[in-house]
CSV table of C-alpha atoms and ligand atoms in Angstrom, one decimal:
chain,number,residue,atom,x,y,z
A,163,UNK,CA,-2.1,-129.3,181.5
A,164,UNK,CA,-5.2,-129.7,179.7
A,165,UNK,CA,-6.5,-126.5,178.4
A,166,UNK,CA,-9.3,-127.8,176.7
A,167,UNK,CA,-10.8,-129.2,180.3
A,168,UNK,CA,-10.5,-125.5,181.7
A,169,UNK,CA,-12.3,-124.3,179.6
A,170,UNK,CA,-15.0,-126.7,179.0
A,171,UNK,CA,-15.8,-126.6,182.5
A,172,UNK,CA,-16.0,-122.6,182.7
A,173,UNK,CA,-18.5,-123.3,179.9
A,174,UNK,CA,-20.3,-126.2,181.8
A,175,UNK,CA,-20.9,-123.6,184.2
A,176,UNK,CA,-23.0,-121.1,182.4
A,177,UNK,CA,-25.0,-124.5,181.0
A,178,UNK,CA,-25.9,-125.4,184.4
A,179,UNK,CA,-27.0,-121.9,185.6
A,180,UNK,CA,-29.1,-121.1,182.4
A,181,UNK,CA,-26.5,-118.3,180.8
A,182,UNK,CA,-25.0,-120.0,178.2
A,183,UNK,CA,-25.4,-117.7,175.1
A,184,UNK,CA,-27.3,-120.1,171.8
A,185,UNK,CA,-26.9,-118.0,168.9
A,186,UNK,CA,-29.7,-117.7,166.6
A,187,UNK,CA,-28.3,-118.1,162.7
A,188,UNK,CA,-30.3,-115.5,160.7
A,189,UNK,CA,-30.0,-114.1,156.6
A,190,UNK,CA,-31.7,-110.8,156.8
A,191,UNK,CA,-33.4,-110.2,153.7
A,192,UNK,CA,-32.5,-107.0,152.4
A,193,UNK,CA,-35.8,-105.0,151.9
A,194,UNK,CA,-38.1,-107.3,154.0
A,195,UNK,CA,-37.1,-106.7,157.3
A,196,UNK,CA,-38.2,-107.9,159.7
A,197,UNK,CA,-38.6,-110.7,158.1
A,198,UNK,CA,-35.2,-113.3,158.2
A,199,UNK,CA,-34.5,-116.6,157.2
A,200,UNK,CA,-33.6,-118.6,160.2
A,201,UNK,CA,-31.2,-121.7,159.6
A,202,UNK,CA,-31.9,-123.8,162.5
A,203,UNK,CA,-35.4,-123.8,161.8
A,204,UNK,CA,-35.4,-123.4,157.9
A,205,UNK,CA,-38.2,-120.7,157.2
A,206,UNK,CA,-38.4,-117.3,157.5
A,207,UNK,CA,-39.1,-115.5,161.2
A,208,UNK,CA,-40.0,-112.4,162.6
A,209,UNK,CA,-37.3,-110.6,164.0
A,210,UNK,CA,-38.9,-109.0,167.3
A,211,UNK,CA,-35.3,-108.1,169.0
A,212,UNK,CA,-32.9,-105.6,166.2
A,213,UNK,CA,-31.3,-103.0,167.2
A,214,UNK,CA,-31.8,-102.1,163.6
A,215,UNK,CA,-34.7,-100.0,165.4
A,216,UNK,CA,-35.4,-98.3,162.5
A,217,UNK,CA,-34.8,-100.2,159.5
A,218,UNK,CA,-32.5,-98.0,158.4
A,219,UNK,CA,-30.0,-101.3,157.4
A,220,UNK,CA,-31.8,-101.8,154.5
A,221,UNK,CA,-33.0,-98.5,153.6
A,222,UNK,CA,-32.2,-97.2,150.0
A,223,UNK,CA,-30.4,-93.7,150.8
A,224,UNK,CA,-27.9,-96.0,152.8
A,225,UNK,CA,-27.7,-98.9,150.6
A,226,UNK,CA,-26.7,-96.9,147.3
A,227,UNK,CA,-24.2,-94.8,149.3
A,228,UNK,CA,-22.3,-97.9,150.4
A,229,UNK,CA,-22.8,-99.2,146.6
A,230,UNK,CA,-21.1,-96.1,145.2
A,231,UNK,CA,-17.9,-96.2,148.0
A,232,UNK,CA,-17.4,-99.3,147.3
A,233,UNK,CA,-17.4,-99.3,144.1
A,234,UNK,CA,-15.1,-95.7,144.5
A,235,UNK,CA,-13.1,-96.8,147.2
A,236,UNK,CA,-12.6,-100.0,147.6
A,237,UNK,CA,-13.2,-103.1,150.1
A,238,UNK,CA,-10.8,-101.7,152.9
A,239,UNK,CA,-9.4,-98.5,154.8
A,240,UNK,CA,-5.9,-99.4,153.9
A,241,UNK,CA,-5.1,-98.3,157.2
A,242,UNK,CA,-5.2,-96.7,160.8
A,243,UNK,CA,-6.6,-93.3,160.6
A,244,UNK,CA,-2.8,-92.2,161.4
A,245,UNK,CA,-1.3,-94.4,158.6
A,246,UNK,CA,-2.9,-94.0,155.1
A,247,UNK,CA,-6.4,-94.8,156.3
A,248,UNK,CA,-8.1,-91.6,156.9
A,249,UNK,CA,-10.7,-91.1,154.0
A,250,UNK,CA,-13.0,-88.5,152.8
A,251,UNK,CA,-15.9,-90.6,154.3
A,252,UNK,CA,-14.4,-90.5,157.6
A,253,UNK,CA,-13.8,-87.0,158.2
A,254,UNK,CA,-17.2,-85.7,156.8
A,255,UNK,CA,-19.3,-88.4,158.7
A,256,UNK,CA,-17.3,-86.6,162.0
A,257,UNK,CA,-18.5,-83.4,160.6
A,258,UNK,CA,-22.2,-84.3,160.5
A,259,UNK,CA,-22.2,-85.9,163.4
A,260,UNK,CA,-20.3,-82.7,165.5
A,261,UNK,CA,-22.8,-81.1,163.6
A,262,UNK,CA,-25.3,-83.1,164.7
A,263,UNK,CA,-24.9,-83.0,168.3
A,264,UNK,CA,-23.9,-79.2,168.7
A,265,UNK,CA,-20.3,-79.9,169.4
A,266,UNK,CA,-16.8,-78.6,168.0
A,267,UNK,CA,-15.9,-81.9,167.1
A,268,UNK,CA,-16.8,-85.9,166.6
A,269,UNK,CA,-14.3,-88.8,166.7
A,270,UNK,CA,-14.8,-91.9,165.0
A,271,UNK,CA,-14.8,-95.7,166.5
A,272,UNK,CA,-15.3,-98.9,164.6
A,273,UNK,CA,-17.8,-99.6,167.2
A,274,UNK,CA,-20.0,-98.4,170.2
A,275,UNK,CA,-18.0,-100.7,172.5
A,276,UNK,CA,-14.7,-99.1,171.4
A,277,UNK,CA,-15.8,-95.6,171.8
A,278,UNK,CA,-16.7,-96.1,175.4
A,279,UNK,CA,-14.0,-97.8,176.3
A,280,UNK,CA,-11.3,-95.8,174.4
A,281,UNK,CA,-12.3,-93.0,175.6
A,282,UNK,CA,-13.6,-93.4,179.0
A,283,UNK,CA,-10.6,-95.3,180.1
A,284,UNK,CA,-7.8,-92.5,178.0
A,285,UNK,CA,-9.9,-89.4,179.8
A,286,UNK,CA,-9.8,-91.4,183.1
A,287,UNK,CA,-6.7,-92.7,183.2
A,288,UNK,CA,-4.5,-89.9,182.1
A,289,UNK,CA,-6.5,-86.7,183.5
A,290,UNK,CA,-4.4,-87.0,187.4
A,291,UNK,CA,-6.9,-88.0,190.0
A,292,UNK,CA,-9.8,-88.2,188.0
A,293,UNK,CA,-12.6,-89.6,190.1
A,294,UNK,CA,-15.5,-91.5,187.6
A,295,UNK,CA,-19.3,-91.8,188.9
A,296,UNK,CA,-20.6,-94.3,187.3
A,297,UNK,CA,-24.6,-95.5,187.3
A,298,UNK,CA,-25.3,-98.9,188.0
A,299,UNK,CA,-27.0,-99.9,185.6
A,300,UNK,CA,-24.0,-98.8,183.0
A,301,UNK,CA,-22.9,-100.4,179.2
A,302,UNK,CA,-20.2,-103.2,179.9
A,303,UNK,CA,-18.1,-100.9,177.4
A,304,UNK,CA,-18.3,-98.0,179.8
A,305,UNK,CA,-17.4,-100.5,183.2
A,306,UNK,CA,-14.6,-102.0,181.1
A,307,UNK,CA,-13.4,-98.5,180.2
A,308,UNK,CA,-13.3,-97.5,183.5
A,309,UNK,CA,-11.9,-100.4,184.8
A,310,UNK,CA,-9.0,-100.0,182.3
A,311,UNK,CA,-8.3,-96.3,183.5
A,312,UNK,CA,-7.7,-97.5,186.6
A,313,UNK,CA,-9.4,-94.0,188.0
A,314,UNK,CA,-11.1,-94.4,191.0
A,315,UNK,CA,-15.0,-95.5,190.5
A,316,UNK,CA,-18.0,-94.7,192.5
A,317,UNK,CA,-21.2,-96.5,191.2
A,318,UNK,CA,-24.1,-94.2,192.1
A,319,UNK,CA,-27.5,-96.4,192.0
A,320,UNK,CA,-29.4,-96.0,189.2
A,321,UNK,CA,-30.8,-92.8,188.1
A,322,UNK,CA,-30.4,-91.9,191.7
A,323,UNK,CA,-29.1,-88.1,191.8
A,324,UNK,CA,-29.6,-88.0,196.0
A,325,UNK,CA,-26.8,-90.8,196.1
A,326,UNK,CA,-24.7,-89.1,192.8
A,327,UNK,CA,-25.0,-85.8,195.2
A,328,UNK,CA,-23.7,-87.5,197.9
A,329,UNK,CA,-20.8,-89.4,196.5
A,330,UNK,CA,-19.7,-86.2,194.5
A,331,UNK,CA,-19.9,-84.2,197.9
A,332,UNK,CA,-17.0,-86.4,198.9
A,333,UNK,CA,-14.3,-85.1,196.9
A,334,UNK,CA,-12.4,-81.8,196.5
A,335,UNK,CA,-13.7,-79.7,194.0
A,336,UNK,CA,-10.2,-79.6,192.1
A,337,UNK,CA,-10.0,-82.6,191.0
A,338,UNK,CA,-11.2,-84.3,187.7
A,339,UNK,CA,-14.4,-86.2,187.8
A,340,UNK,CA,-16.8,-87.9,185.1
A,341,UNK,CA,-20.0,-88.8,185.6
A,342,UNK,CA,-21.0,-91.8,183.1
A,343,UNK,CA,-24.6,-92.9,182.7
A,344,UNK,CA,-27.3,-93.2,179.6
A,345,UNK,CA,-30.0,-91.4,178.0
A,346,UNK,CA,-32.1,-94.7,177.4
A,347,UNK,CA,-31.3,-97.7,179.4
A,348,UNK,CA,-31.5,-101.0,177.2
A,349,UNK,CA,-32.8,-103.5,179.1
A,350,UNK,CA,-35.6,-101.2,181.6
A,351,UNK,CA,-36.1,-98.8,178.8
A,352,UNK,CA,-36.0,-95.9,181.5
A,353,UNK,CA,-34.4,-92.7,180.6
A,354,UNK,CA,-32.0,-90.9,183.2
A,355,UNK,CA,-32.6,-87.3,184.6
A,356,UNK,CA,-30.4,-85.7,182.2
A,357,UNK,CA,-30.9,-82.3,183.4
A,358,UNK,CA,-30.3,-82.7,187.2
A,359,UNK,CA,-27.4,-84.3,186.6
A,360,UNK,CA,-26.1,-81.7,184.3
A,361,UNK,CA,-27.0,-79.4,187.9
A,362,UNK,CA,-24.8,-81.1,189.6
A,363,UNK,CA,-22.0,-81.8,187.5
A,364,UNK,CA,-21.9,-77.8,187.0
A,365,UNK,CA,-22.1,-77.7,191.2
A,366,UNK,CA,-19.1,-80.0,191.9
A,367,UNK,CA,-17.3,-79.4,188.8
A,368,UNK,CA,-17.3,-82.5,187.0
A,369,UNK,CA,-17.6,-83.8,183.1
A,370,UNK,CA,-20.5,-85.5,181.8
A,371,UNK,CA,-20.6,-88.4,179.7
A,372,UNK,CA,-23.4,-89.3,178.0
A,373,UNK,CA,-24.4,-93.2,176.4
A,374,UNK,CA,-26.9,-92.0,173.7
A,375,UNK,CA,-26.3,-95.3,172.0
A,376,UNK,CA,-30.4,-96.3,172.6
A,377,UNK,CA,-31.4,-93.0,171.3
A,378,UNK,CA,-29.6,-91.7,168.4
A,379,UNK,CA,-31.5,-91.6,165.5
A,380,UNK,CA,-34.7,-91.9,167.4
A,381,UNK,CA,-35.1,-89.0,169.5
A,382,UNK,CA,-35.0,-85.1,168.4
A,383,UNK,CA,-36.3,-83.2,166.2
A,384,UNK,CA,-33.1,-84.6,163.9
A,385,UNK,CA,-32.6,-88.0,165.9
A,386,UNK,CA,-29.9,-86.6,168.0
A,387,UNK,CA,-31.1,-88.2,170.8
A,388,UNK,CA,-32.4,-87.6,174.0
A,389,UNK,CA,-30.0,-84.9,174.8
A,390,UNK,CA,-32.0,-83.3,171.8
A,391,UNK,CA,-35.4,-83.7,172.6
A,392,UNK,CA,-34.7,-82.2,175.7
A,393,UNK,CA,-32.8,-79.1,174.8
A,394,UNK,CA,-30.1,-80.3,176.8
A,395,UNK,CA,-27.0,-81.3,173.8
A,396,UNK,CA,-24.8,-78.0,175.0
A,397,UNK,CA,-24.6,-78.9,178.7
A,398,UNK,CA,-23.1,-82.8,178.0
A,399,UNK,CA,-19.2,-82.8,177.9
A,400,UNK,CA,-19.5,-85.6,175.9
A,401,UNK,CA,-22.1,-87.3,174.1
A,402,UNK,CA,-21.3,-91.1,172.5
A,403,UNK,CA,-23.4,-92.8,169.9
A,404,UNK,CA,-23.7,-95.9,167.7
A,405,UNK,CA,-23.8,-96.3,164.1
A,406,UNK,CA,-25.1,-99.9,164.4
A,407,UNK,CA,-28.2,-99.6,165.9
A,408,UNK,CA,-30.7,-96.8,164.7
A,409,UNK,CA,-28.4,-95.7,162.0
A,410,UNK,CA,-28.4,-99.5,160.6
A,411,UNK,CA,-24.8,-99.6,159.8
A,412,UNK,CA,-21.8,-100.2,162.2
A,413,UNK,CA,-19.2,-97.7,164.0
A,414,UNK,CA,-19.4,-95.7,167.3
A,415,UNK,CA,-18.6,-92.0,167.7
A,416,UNK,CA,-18.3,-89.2,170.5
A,417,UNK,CA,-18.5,-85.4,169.7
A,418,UNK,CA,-17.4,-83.0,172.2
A,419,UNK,CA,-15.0,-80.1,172.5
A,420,UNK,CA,-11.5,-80.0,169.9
A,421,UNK,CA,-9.1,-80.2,172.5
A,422,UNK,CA,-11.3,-83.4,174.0
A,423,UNK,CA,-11.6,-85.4,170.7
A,424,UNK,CA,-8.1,-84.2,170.1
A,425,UNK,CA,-7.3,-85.6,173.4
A,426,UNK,CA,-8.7,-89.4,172.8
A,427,UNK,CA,-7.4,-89.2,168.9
A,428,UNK,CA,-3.9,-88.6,169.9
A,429,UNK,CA,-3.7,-90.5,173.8
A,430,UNK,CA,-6.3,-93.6,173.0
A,431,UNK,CA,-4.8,-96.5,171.9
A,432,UNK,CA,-7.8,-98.5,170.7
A,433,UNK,CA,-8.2,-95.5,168.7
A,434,UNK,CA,-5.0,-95.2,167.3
A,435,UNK,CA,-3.7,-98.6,167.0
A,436,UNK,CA,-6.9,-100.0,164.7
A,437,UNK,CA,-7.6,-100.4,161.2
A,438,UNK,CA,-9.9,-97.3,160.4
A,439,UNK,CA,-13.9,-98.3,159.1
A,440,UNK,CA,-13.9,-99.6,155.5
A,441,UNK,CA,-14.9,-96.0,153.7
A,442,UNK,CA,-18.7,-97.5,152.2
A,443,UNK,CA,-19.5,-97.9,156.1
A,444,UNK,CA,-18.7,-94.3,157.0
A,445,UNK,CA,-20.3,-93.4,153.5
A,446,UNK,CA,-23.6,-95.5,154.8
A,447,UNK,CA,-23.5,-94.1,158.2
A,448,UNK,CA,-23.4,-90.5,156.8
A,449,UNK,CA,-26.4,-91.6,154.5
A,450,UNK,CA,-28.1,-92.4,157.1
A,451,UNK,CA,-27.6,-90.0,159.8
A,452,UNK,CA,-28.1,-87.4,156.9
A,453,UNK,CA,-31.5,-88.8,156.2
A,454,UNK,CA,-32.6,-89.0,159.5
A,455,UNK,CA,-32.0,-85.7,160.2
A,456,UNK,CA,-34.1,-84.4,157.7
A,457,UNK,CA,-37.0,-87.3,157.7
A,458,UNK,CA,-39.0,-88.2,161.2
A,459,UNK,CA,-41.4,-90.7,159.6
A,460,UNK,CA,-39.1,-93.6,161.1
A,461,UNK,CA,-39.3,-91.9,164.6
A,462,UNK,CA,-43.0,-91.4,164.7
A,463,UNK,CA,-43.6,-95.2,162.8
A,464,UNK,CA,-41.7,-96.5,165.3
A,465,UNK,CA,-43.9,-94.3,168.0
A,466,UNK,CA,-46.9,-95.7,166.4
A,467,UNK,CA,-45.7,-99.5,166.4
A,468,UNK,CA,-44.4,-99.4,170.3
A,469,UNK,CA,-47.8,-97.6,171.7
A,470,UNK,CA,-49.9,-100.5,169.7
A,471,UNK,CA,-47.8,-103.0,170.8
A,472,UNK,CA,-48.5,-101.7,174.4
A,473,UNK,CA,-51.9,-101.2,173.8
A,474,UNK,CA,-52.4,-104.8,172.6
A,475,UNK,CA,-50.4,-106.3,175.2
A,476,UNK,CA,-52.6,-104.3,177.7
A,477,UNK,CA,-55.7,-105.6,176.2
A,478,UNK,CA,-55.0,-109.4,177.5
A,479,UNK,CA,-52.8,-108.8,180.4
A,480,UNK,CA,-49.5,-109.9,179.5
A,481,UNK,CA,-47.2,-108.1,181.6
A,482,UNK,CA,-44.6,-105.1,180.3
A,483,UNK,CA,-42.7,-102.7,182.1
A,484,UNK,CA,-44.0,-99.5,181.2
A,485,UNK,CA,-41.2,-96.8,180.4
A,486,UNK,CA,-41.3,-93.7,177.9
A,487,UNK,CA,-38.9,-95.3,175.2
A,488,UNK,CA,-39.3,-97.8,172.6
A,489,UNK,CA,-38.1,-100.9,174.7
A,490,UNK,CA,-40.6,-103.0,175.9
A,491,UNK,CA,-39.4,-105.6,178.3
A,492,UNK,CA,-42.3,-108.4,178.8
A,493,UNK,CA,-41.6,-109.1,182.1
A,494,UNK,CA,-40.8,-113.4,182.7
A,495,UNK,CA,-39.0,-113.4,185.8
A,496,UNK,CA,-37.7,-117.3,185.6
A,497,UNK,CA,-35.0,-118.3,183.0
A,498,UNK,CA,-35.9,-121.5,182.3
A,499,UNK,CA,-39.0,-120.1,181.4
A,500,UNK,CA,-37.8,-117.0,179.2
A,501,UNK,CA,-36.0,-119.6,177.1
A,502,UNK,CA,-39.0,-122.2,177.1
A,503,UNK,CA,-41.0,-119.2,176.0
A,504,UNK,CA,-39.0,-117.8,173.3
A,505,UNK,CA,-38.3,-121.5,172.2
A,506,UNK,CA,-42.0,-121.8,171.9
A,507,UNK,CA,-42.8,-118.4,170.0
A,508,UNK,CA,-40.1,-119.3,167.7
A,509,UNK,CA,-40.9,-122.8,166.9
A,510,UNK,CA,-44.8,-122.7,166.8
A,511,UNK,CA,-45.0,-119.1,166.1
A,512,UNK,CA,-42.3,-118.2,164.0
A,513,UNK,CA,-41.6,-115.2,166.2
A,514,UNK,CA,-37.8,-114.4,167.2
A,515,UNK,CA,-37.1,-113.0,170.7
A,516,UNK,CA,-34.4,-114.1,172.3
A,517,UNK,CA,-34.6,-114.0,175.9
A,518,UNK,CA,-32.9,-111.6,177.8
A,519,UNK,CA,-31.5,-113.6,181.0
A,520,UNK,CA,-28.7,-113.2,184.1
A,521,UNK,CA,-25.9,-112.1,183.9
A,522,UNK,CA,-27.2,-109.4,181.2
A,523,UNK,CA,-30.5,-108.3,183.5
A,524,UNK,CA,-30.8,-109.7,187.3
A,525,UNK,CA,-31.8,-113.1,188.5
A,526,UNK,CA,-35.4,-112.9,189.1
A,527,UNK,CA,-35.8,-110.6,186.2
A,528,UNK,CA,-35.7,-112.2,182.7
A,529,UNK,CA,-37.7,-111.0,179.9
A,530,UNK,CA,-38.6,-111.2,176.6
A,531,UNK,CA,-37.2,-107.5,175.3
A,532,UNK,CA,-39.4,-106.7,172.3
A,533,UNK,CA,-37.8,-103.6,169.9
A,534,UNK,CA,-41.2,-103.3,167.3
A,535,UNK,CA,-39.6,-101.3,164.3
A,536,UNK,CA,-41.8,-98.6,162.0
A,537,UNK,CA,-41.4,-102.1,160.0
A,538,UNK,CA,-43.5,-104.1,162.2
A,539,UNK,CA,-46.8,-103.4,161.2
A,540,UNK,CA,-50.2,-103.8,163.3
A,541,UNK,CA,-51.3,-106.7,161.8
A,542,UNK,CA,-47.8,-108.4,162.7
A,543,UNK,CA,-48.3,-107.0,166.2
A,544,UNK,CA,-51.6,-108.6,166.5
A,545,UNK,CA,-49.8,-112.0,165.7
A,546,UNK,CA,-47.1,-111.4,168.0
A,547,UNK,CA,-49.5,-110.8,171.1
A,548,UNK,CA,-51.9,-113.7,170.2
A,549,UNK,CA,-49.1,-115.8,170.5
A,550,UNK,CA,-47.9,-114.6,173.5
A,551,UNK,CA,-51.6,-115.1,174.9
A,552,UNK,CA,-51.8,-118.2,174.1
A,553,UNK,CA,-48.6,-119.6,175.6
A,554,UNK,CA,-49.7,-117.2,178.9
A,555,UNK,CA,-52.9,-119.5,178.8
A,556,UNK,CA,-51.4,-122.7,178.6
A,557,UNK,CA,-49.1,-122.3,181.2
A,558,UNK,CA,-51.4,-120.7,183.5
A,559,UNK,CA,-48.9,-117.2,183.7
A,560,UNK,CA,-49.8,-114.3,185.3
A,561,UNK,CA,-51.3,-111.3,183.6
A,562,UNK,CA,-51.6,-108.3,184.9
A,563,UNK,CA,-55.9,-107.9,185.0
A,564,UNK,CA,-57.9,-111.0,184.0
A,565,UNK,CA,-58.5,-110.4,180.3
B,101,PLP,C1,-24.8,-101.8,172.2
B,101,PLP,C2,-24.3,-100.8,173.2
B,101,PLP,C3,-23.1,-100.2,173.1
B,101,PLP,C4,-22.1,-100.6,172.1
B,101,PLP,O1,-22.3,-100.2,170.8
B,101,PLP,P1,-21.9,-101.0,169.5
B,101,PLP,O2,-21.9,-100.1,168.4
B,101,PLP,O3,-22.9,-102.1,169.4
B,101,PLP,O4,-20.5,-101.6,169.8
B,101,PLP,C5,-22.7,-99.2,174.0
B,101,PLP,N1,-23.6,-98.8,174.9
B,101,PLP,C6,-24.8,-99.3,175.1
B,101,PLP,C7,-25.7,-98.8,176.2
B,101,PLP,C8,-25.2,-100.4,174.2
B,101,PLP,O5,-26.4,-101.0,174.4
């Protein structure tokens, strides 16, 4: 048997339909983000695509927290939370962040990914019966979760509570069910009805389960999220966040009831069986969610970046999908194209977006997903979208009035 040959021709694959994944080899430089040094090209780029949407990886609060656990603590956990490697850290970064959200209690993850799939696929597959409603456009971590449970799935279509309705109407009352879905979608930058669906998972008796991961740090008066900003935190059964994205660090969380973060802690195996976060990352992470509760320039810099960056992109017709987030998809629709363009912006420009293409957003669909940061200032902006104007003009593109 040759191995080797399998594989290379799984891979050959993805080259020939455009989704193999090129990895662009960055050095962030502490305290000039976005700027970052890119190897392949050997300068320094603007980073147009972070999930560090708020520049909170490099912000001083965070960075001399980290400094001082290490320093305190140590490299390491020294263990699974069960086995030596509960710290301090870990258990007053679940506080602030039950605090946080309104809840009893928070359990920690050493990712996003994890706490989806821990504790989607623990609540689904060991509550009897359990029935999961799941939206379309779902996290792979929640699908993967599911799929692990080895519940029974219904995907409703996306933010679609006529067809949630109807699927929910289909089972008995009495038994468990969990709807999964998002606050802020990642690649549309669409936000779900929150609210109806919290209606109708109090009229057919089912458990929410809310992806803040897009919003955290971003939204509410103290960057809870969506859930927040709406008034709406208490009637989620779970909300489940990242620490890697707004909060700059790494590490995922839910908070919910006791007996439900009890539940994952002691039935979850990806929770259980892992090496707990290294203490100066749940140190950082509690920095960080500590100052964003208290400071909302971030929120409203990044406000101010994403409605100029609209505004300018409006001005010469370069098509975006409009949504009330801070995602702005510049709509491509080809992926040879997407790559050619962000090849182009990169090389000539020295802008960084990598293009978003199948099997992460439809065929038909590519883009160029833009994040601007409070970091990205106008003048950046202005660079961005004169770049982007002029490839639209050499290849003839379509804008969307004629600028
Ligand atoms: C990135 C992401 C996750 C995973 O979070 P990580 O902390 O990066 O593992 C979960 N859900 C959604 C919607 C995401 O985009």
């Amino acid at each position: 048997m040759n191995y080797d040959a399998m594989f290379q021709s799984a891979l050959d694959g993805l080259r020939a339909d455009g989704s193999y994944r090129y990895f662009a080899e960055l050095e962030r430089h502490s305290g000039q983000f976005p700027k970052a040094y890119h190897y392949g090209l050997g300068r320094d780029v603007t980073v147009w695509c972070s999930n560090d949407y708020l520049g909170m990886g490099q912000h001083p609060d965070v960075l001399k927290a980290m400094h001082a656990a290490l320093d305190e603590t140590g490299a390491g956990a020294g263990g699974t939370r069960n086995i030596s490697g509960t710290n301090h850290y870990h258990v007053e970064l679940e506080k602030e962040l039950a605090s946080l959200h309104g809840k009893e209690s928070a359990l920690l993850f050493n990712s996003g990914y994890l706490s989806n799939w821990v504790t989607l696929g623990t609540i689904a597959g060991r509550l009897r019966d359990c029935v999961v409603l799941s939206d379309a456009l779902n996290h792979a971590s929640m699908i993967e979760g599911i799929r692990h449970s080895r519940a029974e799935k219904q995907i409703f279509r996306h933010n679609d509570v006529e067809d949630l309705e109807e699927r929910l109407k289909a089972f008995p009352r009495d038994i468990p069910k969990i709807i999964a879905f998002e606050s802020v979608y990642s690649m549309e930058g669409d936000i779900a009805p929150i609210e109806a669906i919290c209606d109708l998972a109090d009229k057919y008796g089912a458990m929410t389960y809310l992806d803040e991961v897009h919003a955290v740090g971003m939204y509410g008066d103290q960057g809870a999220g969506i859930a927040e900003k709406l008034g709406l935190s208490h009637r989620l059964t779970v909300i489940e966040g990242t620490l890697g994205k707004g909060y700059g660090v790494v590490g995922g969380y839910i908070a919910a009831s006791a007996p439900l973060c009890d539940f994952v802690r002691s039935f979850g195996s990806g929770f259980i069986f892992s090496t707990a976060l290294p203490p100066m990352v749940a140190a950082g992470a509690l920095a960080s969610v500590r100052y964003l509760r208290r400071s909302s320039a971030e929120r409203e810099g990044q406000q101010r970046a994403v409605a100029y960056l609209r505004d300018a992109l409006d001005r010469v017709g370069i098509p975006h999908i409009l949504n009330p987030s801070h995602i702005v998809p510049v709509m491509v629709g080809d992926a040879e194209l997407c790559r050619a363009l962000s090849d182009e912006l990169l090389k000539r420009f020295g802008h960084y977006i990598q293009p978003i293409n199948y099997p992460t957003v439809p065929r038909g669909t590519e883009r160029l997903r833009i994040t601007p940061t409070p970091l990205h200032s106008n003048e950046a902006i202005d660079e961005l979208v004169d770049a982007l104007l002029v490839l639209w003009q050499e290849r003839q593109l379509k804008r969307s009035h004629a600028a």
